[in-house]
GROMACS .gro file of C-alpha atoms in nm:
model
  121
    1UNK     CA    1   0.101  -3.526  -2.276
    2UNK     CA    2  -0.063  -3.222  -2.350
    3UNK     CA    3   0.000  -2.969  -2.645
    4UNK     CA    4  -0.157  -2.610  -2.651
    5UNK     CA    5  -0.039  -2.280  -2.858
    6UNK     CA    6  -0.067  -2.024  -2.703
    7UNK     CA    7  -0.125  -1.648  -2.837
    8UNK     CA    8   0.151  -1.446  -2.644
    9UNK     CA    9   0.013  -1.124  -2.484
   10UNK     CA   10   0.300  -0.930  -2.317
   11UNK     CA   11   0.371  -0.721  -2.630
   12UNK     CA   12   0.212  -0.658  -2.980
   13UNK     CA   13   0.418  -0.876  -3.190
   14UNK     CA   14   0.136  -1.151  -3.095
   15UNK     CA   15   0.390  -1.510  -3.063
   16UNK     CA   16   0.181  -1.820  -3.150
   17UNK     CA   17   0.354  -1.994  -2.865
   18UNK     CA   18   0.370  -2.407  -2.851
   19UNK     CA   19   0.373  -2.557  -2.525
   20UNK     CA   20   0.376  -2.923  -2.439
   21UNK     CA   21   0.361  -3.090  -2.067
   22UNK     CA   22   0.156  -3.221  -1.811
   23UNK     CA   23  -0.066  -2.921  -1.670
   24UNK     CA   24  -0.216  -3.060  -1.408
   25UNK     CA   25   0.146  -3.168  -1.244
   26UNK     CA   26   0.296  -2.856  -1.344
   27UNK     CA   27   0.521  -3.025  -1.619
   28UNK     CA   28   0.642  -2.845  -1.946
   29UNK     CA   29   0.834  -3.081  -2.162
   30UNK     CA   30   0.867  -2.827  -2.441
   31UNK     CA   31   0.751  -2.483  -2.516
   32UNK     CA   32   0.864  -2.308  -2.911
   33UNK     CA   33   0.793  -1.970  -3.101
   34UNK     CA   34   0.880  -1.734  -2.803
   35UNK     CA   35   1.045  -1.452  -2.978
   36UNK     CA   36   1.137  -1.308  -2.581
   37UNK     CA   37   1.184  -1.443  -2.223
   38UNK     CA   38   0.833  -1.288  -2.109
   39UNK     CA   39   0.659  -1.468  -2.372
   40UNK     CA   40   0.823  -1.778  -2.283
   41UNK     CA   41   0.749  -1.708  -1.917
   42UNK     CA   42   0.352  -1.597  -1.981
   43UNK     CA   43   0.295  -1.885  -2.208
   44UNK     CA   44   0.438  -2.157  -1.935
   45UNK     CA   45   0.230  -2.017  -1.672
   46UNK     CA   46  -0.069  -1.989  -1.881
   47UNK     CA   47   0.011  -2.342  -1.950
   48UNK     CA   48   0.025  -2.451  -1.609
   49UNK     CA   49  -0.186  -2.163  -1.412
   50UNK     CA   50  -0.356  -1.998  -1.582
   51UNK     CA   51  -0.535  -1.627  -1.391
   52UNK     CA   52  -0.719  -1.324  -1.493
   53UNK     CA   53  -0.851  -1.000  -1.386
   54UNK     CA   54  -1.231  -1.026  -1.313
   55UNK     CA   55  -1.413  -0.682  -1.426
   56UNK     CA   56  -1.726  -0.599  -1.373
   57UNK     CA   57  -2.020  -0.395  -1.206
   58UNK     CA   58  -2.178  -0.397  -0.847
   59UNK     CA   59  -2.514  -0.229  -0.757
   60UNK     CA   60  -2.528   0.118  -0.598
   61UNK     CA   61  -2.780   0.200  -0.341
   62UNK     CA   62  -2.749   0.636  -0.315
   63UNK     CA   63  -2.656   0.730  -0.615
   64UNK     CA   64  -2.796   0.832  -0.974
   65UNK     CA   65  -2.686   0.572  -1.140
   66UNK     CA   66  -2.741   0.154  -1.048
   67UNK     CA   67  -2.377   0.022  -1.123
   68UNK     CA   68  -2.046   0.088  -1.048
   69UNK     CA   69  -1.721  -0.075  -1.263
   70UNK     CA   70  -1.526  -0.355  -1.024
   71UNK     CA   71  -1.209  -0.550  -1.071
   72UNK     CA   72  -1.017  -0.739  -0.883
   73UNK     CA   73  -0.668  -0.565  -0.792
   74UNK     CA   74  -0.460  -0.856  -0.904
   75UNK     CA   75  -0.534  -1.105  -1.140
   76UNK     CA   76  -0.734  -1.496  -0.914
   77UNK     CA   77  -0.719  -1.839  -1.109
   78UNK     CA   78  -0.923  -1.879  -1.414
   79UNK     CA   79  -1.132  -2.180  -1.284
   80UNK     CA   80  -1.271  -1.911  -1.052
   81UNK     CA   81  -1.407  -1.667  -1.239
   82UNK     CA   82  -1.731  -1.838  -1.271
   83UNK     CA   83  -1.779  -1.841  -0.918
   84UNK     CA   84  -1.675  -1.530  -0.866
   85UNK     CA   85  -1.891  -1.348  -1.114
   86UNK     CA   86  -2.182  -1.475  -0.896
   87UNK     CA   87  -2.055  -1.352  -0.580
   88UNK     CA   88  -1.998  -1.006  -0.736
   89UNK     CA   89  -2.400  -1.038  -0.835
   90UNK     CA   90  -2.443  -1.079  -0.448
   91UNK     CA   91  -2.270  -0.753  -0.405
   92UNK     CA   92  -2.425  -0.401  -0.289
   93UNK     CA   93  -2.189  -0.091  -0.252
   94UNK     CA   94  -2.388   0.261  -0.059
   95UNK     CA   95  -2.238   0.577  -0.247
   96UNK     CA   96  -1.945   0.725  -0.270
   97UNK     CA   97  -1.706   0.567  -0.432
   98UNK     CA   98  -1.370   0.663  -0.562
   99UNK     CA   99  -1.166   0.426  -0.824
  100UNK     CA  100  -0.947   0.214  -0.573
  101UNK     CA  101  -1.185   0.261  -0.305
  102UNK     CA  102  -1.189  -0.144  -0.186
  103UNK     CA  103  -1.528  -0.336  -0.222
  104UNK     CA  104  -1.402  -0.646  -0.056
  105UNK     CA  105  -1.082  -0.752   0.082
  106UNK     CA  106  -0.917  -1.091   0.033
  107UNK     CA  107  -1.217  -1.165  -0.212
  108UNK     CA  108  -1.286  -1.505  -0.216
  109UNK     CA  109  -0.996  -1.619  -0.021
  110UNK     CA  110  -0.749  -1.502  -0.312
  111UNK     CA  111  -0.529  -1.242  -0.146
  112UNK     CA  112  -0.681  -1.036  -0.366
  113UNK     CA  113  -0.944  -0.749  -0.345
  114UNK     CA  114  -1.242  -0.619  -0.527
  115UNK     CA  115  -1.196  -0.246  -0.613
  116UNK     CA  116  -1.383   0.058  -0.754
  117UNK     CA  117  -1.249   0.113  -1.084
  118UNK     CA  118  -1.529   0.417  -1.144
  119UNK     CA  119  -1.645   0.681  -0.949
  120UNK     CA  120  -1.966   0.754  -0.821
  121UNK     CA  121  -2.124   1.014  -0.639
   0.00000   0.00000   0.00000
């Protein structure tokens, strides 16, 4: 059995949330100090899944300036991120670009894409 706290993020009060299970079958056997349901729901998938947004910049062939800010438009698995950050480095964008403007769909088999989140002209 596994024990982690976990440092709730849905809201400002911050809940040093204790979760015990089995991650890697998807089992909580306990989770305490969840002052709300989301923070008992974050820290149980956080537990057991835990995902992020990737940010970060592309190059720019066009334009002024080299980079342009990226992110993913829905948060892909943690373990990925790694991974991802060097496919992003693979990555060149022609100007313009509008934030939203999709860099690549369905990026690395996610369901997920890779959007503009700044503007360049």
């Amino acid at each position: 059995m596994v024990t982690k706290d976990i440092i709730c993020i849905t809201c400002p009060q911050g809940c040093i949330i204790k979760v015990s299970g089995d991650p890697a079958k998807g089992e909580i056997a306990s989770c305490e100090g969840f002052k709300c349901p989301r923070g008992k729901k974050y820290a149980e998938n956080e537990f057991v899944h835990p995902v992020r947004i990737l940010t970060s910049s592309v190059k720019v062939e066009g334009a002024s300036v080299p980079l342009v800010a990226v992110r993913t438009s829905a948060p892909i698995p943690k373990e990925m991120l790694l991974s991802a950050m060097e496919e992003v480095k693979k990555i060149t964008v022609t100007a313009p670009l509008t934030p939203g403007d999709v860099i690549v769909e369905n990026f690395m088999g996610t369901g997920t894409d890779l959007v503009a989140s700044g503007s360049i002209e």
